XYZ file of C-alpha atoms in Angstrom:
402
model
C -26.310 -11.370 -5.146
C -28.756 -13.594 -6.995
C -32.269 -12.537 -7.930
C -33.699 -16.003 -7.422
C -34.165 -18.208 -4.351
C -33.449 -21.870 -3.769
C -36.134 -24.476 -3.464
C -34.273 -26.228 -0.634
C -32.614 -28.707 -2.971
C -29.860 -26.456 -4.282
C -31.845 -25.360 -7.299
C -33.302 -22.015 -8.301
C -36.983 -21.643 -8.884
C -36.462 -22.366 -12.580
C -34.769 -25.700 -11.829
C -31.224 -24.650 -12.652
C -28.463 -25.922 -10.385
C -26.574 -23.368 -8.278
C -22.874 -24.031 -8.724
C -19.704 -22.016 -9.447
C -17.728 -21.944 -12.681
C -14.693 -23.524 -11.033
C -14.975 -26.517 -8.688
C -12.636 -29.055 -7.154
C -12.789 -32.566 -8.552
C -15.225 -34.900 -6.806
C -17.828 -32.287 -5.894
C -21.036 -32.111 -7.927
C -23.797 -31.297 -5.425
C -25.716 -28.064 -5.855
C -24.955 -25.079 -3.633
C -27.525 -23.462 -1.370
C -28.311 -19.827 -0.666
C -28.049 -18.684 2.953
C -28.163 -15.364 4.754
C -24.856 -14.534 6.421
C -26.709 -13.742 9.626
C -28.027 -17.331 9.686
C -24.484 -18.703 9.386
C -22.587 -16.239 11.584
C -23.413 -14.877 15.023
C -21.917 -11.617 16.231
C -20.450 -10.479 19.523
C -19.961 -6.909 20.684
C -16.305 -6.204 21.546
C -16.852 -4.018 24.630
C -15.293 -6.359 27.195
C -12.172 -6.786 25.044
C -11.311 -3.094 24.596
C -7.806 -2.244 25.798
C -7.759 0.262 28.673
C -4.443 1.877 27.721
C -2.736 2.493 24.390
C 0.680 2.493 26.043
C 1.785 -0.471 23.943
C 4.999 -2.419 24.418
C 6.972 -4.376 21.786
C 7.702 -7.084 24.384
C 4.085 -7.491 25.533
C 2.233 -10.687 24.642
C -1.302 -9.823 23.577
C -1.908 -8.035 20.240
C -4.339 -5.113 20.111
C -6.295 -5.252 16.866
C -8.277 -3.008 14.562
C -10.386 -4.387 11.728
C -8.846 -1.853 9.334
C -5.787 -2.302 7.125
C -3.303 -1.875 9.979
C -4.693 -4.894 11.889
C -2.133 -4.973 14.748
C -1.831 -1.605 16.494
C 0.561 -2.818 19.183
C 0.903 -5.251 22.073
C -0.336 -5.108 25.668
C 0.226 -7.006 28.922
C -3.354 -6.468 30.076
C -4.536 -9.895 31.202
C -8.259 -9.234 31.643
C -10.771 -9.134 28.822
C -8.736 -11.075 26.255
C -10.774 -12.594 23.425
C -9.783 -16.236 22.976
C -9.277 -17.529 19.438
C -7.214 -20.452 18.138
C -6.393 -22.157 14.850
C -9.146 -24.676 15.601
C -11.576 -21.967 16.690
C -10.902 -18.750 14.737
C -13.139 -15.663 14.562
C -13.705 -12.831 12.081
C -13.268 -9.214 13.152
C -15.499 -6.956 11.060
C -15.178 -3.162 10.913
C -18.719 -1.934 11.408
C -18.219 1.236 9.337
C -15.928 0.217 6.464
C -16.774 -3.535 6.390
C -13.044 -4.311 6.327
C -12.484 -7.721 7.906
C -9.812 -10.171 9.028
C -9.903 -13.768 10.173
C -8.057 -14.205 13.485
C -6.746 -17.454 14.973
C -4.989 -16.119 18.099
C -6.123 -14.417 21.306
C -6.373 -10.621 21.196
C -7.754 -7.367 22.548
C -9.278 -4.548 20.487
C -8.838 -0.786 20.261
C -12.465 0.314 19.912
C -16.070 -0.824 19.802
C -16.474 -0.029 16.095
C -16.405 -3.692 15.098
C -18.252 -6.943 15.399
C -16.634 -10.268 16.296
C -18.157 -12.960 14.093
C -18.182 -16.717 14.671
C -20.051 -19.751 13.326
C -23.477 -20.483 14.777
C -22.893 -24.234 14.412
C -20.372 -26.783 13.130
C -22.101 -27.276 9.777
C -19.933 -24.686 8.006
C -16.259 -23.810 7.580
C -15.387 -20.303 8.850
C -12.597 -19.745 6.321
C -14.839 -20.471 3.356
C -17.578 -18.244 4.781
C -14.996 -15.496 5.367
C -13.946 -15.588 1.692
C -17.601 -15.591 0.616
C -18.093 -12.481 2.783
C -15.046 -10.629 1.435
C -16.245 -11.315 -2.101
C -19.443 -9.288 -1.629
C -18.053 -6.395 0.448
C -18.397 -3.028 -1.262
C -17.152 0.415 -0.089
C -19.850 2.462 1.623
C -20.181 6.160 2.390
C -22.898 5.407 4.946
C -22.216 5.867 8.674
C -24.651 3.171 9.744
C -23.482 -0.033 11.353
C -22.733 -2.282 8.392
C -23.127 -5.761 9.883
C -26.668 -5.548 11.248
C -28.049 -3.175 8.609
C -26.506 -4.793 5.546
C -24.229 -7.806 5.645
C -26.103 -9.994 8.150
C -29.024 -9.789 5.691
C -26.872 -10.440 2.622
C -27.229 -13.763 0.834
C -24.295 -16.001 -0.063
C -24.328 -19.314 -1.865
C -22.451 -22.125 -0.123
C -21.686 -25.805 -0.754
C -21.479 -28.712 1.677
C -19.083 -28.425 4.606
C -16.620 -30.839 2.961
C -16.409 -28.665 -0.146
C -16.260 -25.534 2.010
C -13.191 -26.917 3.798
C -11.400 -27.657 0.512
C -12.132 -24.136 -0.762
C -11.121 -22.545 2.528
C -7.846 -24.492 2.723
C -6.951 -23.610 -0.870
C -7.565 -19.887 -0.429
C -5.745 -19.862 2.918
C -2.666 -21.289 1.186
C -2.902 -18.552 -1.429
C -3.213 -15.909 1.309
C -0.178 -17.355 3.105
C 1.778 -17.138 -0.154
C 0.748 -13.492 -0.591
C 1.676 -12.750 3.037
C 5.090 -14.374 2.548
C 5.736 -12.246 -0.550
C 4.693 -9.109 1.369
C 7.153 -9.994 4.141
C 9.835 -10.439 1.510
C 8.973 -7.024 0.074
C 9.205 -5.431 3.530
C 12.622 -7.035 4.050
C 13.879 -5.674 0.724
C 12.642 -2.185 1.623
C 14.334 -2.325 5.027
C 17.519 -3.645 3.451
C 17.493 -0.811 0.915
C 17.014 1.787 3.662
C 19.880 0.341 5.701
C 22.228 0.074 2.709
C 21.512 3.608 1.488
C 22.140 4.990 4.960
C 25.521 3.226 5.114
C 26.451 4.299 1.576
C 25.648 7.986 2.035
C 27.282 8.035 5.473
C 30.359 6.581 3.700
C 30.427 3.577 6.041
C 29.996 1.269 3.057
C 32.002 1.893 -0.116
C 32.701 0.001 -3.300
C 36.099 -1.641 -3.673
C 38.700 0.624 -5.164
C 37.195 3.882 -3.891
C 38.706 5.740 -0.949
C 38.869 9.379 -2.062
C 37.286 12.023 0.143
C 33.744 13.097 -0.786
C 33.410 16.815 -1.446
C 30.639 18.858 0.180
C 28.900 21.694 -1.625
C 25.772 23.809 -1.467
C 23.215 22.426 -3.920
C 22.796 25.869 -5.480
C 26.506 26.110 -6.318
C 26.143 23.136 -8.669
C 23.068 24.191 -10.628
C 20.054 26.477 -10.830
C 16.435 26.173 -9.814
C 13.354 27.002 -11.913
C 9.620 27.255 -11.309
C 6.830 24.932 -12.356
C 3.849 25.862 -14.513
C 2.465 29.375 -14.111
C -0.494 31.321 -15.503
C -2.664 28.219 -15.947
C -6.208 27.415 -14.870
C -8.282 24.229 -14.740
C -9.401 24.514 -18.363
C -5.788 24.337 -19.598
C -5.283 20.760 -18.382
C -6.299 17.404 -19.814
C -5.599 18.099 -23.486
C -2.730 19.105 -25.756
C 0.491 17.804 -27.328
C 2.680 18.639 -24.321
C 2.748 16.958 -20.910
C 3.420 17.938 -17.325
C 4.918 15.927 -14.448
C 2.339 15.652 -11.671
C 2.865 16.394 -7.987
C 2.256 12.747 -7.026
C 4.765 11.537 -9.620
C 7.422 13.641 -7.906
C 6.250 12.813 -4.387
C 6.091 9.039 -4.820
C 9.132 8.306 -6.991
C 12.839 8.929 -6.523
C 13.003 8.454 -10.314
C 9.964 10.006 -11.986
C 7.598 7.732 -13.901
C 7.931 8.734 -17.555
C 4.402 7.503 -18.237
C 2.859 9.225 -15.204
C 2.241 12.654 -16.753
C -0.827 14.762 -17.479
C -1.684 16.502 -20.752
C -1.353 20.196 -21.496
C -0.860 22.449 -24.525
C 2.633 23.402 -25.739
C 3.703 26.708 -24.167
C 7.147 28.110 -25.011
C 6.964 30.498 -22.031
C 7.158 27.599 -19.534
C 10.321 25.900 -18.284
C 10.755 22.564 -20.073
C 12.114 19.701 -17.981
C 15.262 18.004 -19.306
C 17.015 14.694 -18.678
C 18.759 14.701 -15.289
C 16.723 17.536 -13.764
C 15.794 17.141 -10.102
C 12.236 18.037 -9.123
C 11.023 19.031 -5.643
C 7.587 19.293 -4.023
C 6.937 22.662 -2.381
C 4.254 21.861 0.211
C 2.674 19.066 2.210
C 0.371 18.463 5.165
C 3.288 16.992 7.130
C 6.678 18.666 7.722
C 8.508 15.391 7.110
C 7.036 15.209 3.593
C 8.042 18.612 2.215
C 10.774 18.849 -0.395
C 10.312 15.300 -1.662
C 12.504 14.861 -4.720
C 12.478 13.015 -8.007
C 14.848 12.948 -10.977
C 13.610 12.999 -14.564
C 15.288 10.517 -16.902
C 13.139 11.130 -19.970
C 14.202 12.703 -23.256
C 10.792 13.838 -24.496
C 10.245 17.393 -25.668
C 7.670 19.790 -24.228
C 7.547 18.266 -20.746
C 6.712 20.759 -17.996
C 6.466 20.614 -14.215
C 3.294 21.106 -12.173
C 2.908 24.421 -10.341
C 3.255 22.861 -6.859
C 6.837 21.808 -7.522
C 10.071 23.435 -8.667
C 12.927 22.087 -10.753
C 16.714 22.049 -10.471
C 19.136 21.779 -13.403
C 22.588 20.618 -12.384
C 25.812 21.677 -14.113
C 27.148 18.172 -14.753
C 28.569 17.527 -11.283
C 26.133 14.668 -10.660
C 25.382 11.337 -12.206
C 21.592 11.455 -12.629
C 20.933 8.191 -10.757
C 23.246 9.184 -7.923
C 21.437 12.514 -7.642
C 18.075 10.730 -7.397
C 19.108 8.586 -4.447
C 21.330 11.120 -2.715
C 18.444 13.619 -2.548
C 16.305 10.965 -0.830
C 19.048 10.058 1.665
C 18.524 10.783 5.356
C 21.334 13.359 5.303
C 19.371 15.465 2.809
C 15.879 14.662 4.107
C 16.814 15.808 7.623
C 17.846 19.191 6.183
C 14.563 19.424 4.257
C 12.515 18.784 7.402
C 14.333 21.643 9.138
C 13.240 24.007 6.346
C 9.518 23.211 6.641
C 7.413 26.255 7.552
C 3.719 26.367 8.429
C 0.969 25.262 10.812
C -1.822 23.328 9.084
C 0.136 23.006 5.827
C 3.894 23.131 5.517
C 5.882 24.825 2.768
C 9.509 24.984 1.773
C 11.458 27.836 0.189
C 12.935 27.159 -3.234
C 15.869 29.458 -2.420
C 16.597 27.797 0.939
C 16.701 24.368 -0.696
C 19.576 25.682 -2.795
C 21.495 26.208 0.485
C 21.356 22.583 1.666
C 24.639 20.668 1.833
C 25.201 17.713 -0.492
C 28.102 15.287 -0.788
C 29.786 14.424 -4.063
C 32.157 11.530 -4.731
C 33.877 11.091 -8.076
C 31.639 10.579 -11.115
C 32.710 6.934 -11.447
C 31.809 6.230 -7.791
C 28.531 8.079 -8.265
C 27.755 5.813 -11.204
C 28.486 2.723 -9.089
C 26.210 3.958 -6.318
C 23.426 5.009 -8.685
C 23.482 1.704 -10.550
C 23.476 -0.295 -7.312
C 20.535 1.654 -5.883
C 18.594 1.348 -9.143
C 19.151 -2.411 -8.992
C 17.619 -2.523 -5.515
C 14.622 -0.556 -6.760
C 14.175 -2.966 -9.655
C 14.174 -5.939 -7.250
C 11.573 -4.193 -5.094
C 9.489 -3.330 -8.166
C 9.597 -6.970 -9.356
C 8.420 -8.134 -5.913
C 5.565 -5.607 -5.950
C 4.476 -6.811 -9.394
C 4.562 -10.400 -8.138
C 2.259 -9.474 -5.252
C -0.063 -7.572 -7.616
C -0.324 -10.630 -9.874
C -1.104 -12.896 -6.917
C -3.797 -10.478 -5.746
C -5.327 -10.432 -9.235
C -5.223 -14.226 -9.313
C -6.989 -14.368 -5.955
C -9.650 -11.917 -7.126
C -10.288 -13.992 -10.258
C -10.481 -17.215 -8.249
C -12.956 -15.695 -5.799
C -15.199 -14.789 -8.717
C -14.991 -18.289 -10.230
C -15.072 -20.384 -7.037
C -18.236 -18.819 -5.638
C -21.665 -18.364 -7.136
């Protein structure tokens, strides 16, 4: 926010024009500073709160939250529906986190912890004002209501309505492009899930392969080993060795080679080798215990964090096949059955060695592993594309507003 005020003619008190670094051709007038509360009025959402959270996928009216989820479900409740259209949209604003969305369809809400914002008059463009608002939102640890206490008093700098409309339309197009890429990403993820299920259930096989898949206990094809031991907080963050973090194992079917922490070389620890499978030991949810990752690095002096254990196979598996097979539903369902605990769930290293795994020939394993890796690379490329678009949007917001 600026330290100076306008003199009513789009200039600061020192006579300098208020204008952004990046403008559309044809616009040269100075921008003016306004309080958001003078541009937007707010409405309490009480009369639009849904009475039941028994949502139905075939219901017509969406139930919204101002958080990241946005649409919680759909309801057939006909009373207390907030009307919004493409010609008359509104902003829903989370009163605690300041998360916000612009909505151009009728809806109900889940709770009262939001404000519904709309233009006070027709002299402004809601989309442009929405982007100006999102530009100044900052995370807050405060539990006070954010709109009245903070953002209604915040100052934004805005141009004429004509220029606002051009800015709003441009950024809406960029948001639609980002949304389309996110839908594409979701489709790729769903396609991968469906294909992997068919492959590991042997309903989908590559041409030329028809041999029976063998079934074995995981422990009969290799041996497990423990993660780091005898370490304290002071041992981490420095040294010529590295350790694979819990989150690296949890998040990736193939471990990120660059996602390690630093530690000193210690010959008494188990060093991770190429093709080793790594498993998480505990989690807050039973469905998340025993998450696996395979290490494809060749570096020396790489260890495993103490909240995971490793598994070194005897050559029965192609490394890529092992990575995706251990994340298949057939294996994950066995892992969930092994979860023990109440508030935090753990899994026994020895019991994991008793789970059943299926093994085709090495050449078929290689086909499957390569195919699955290709899907992951397509998904990764789509995620990078979205990240670049988000960075572009962030840069544009900084340059297109004062």
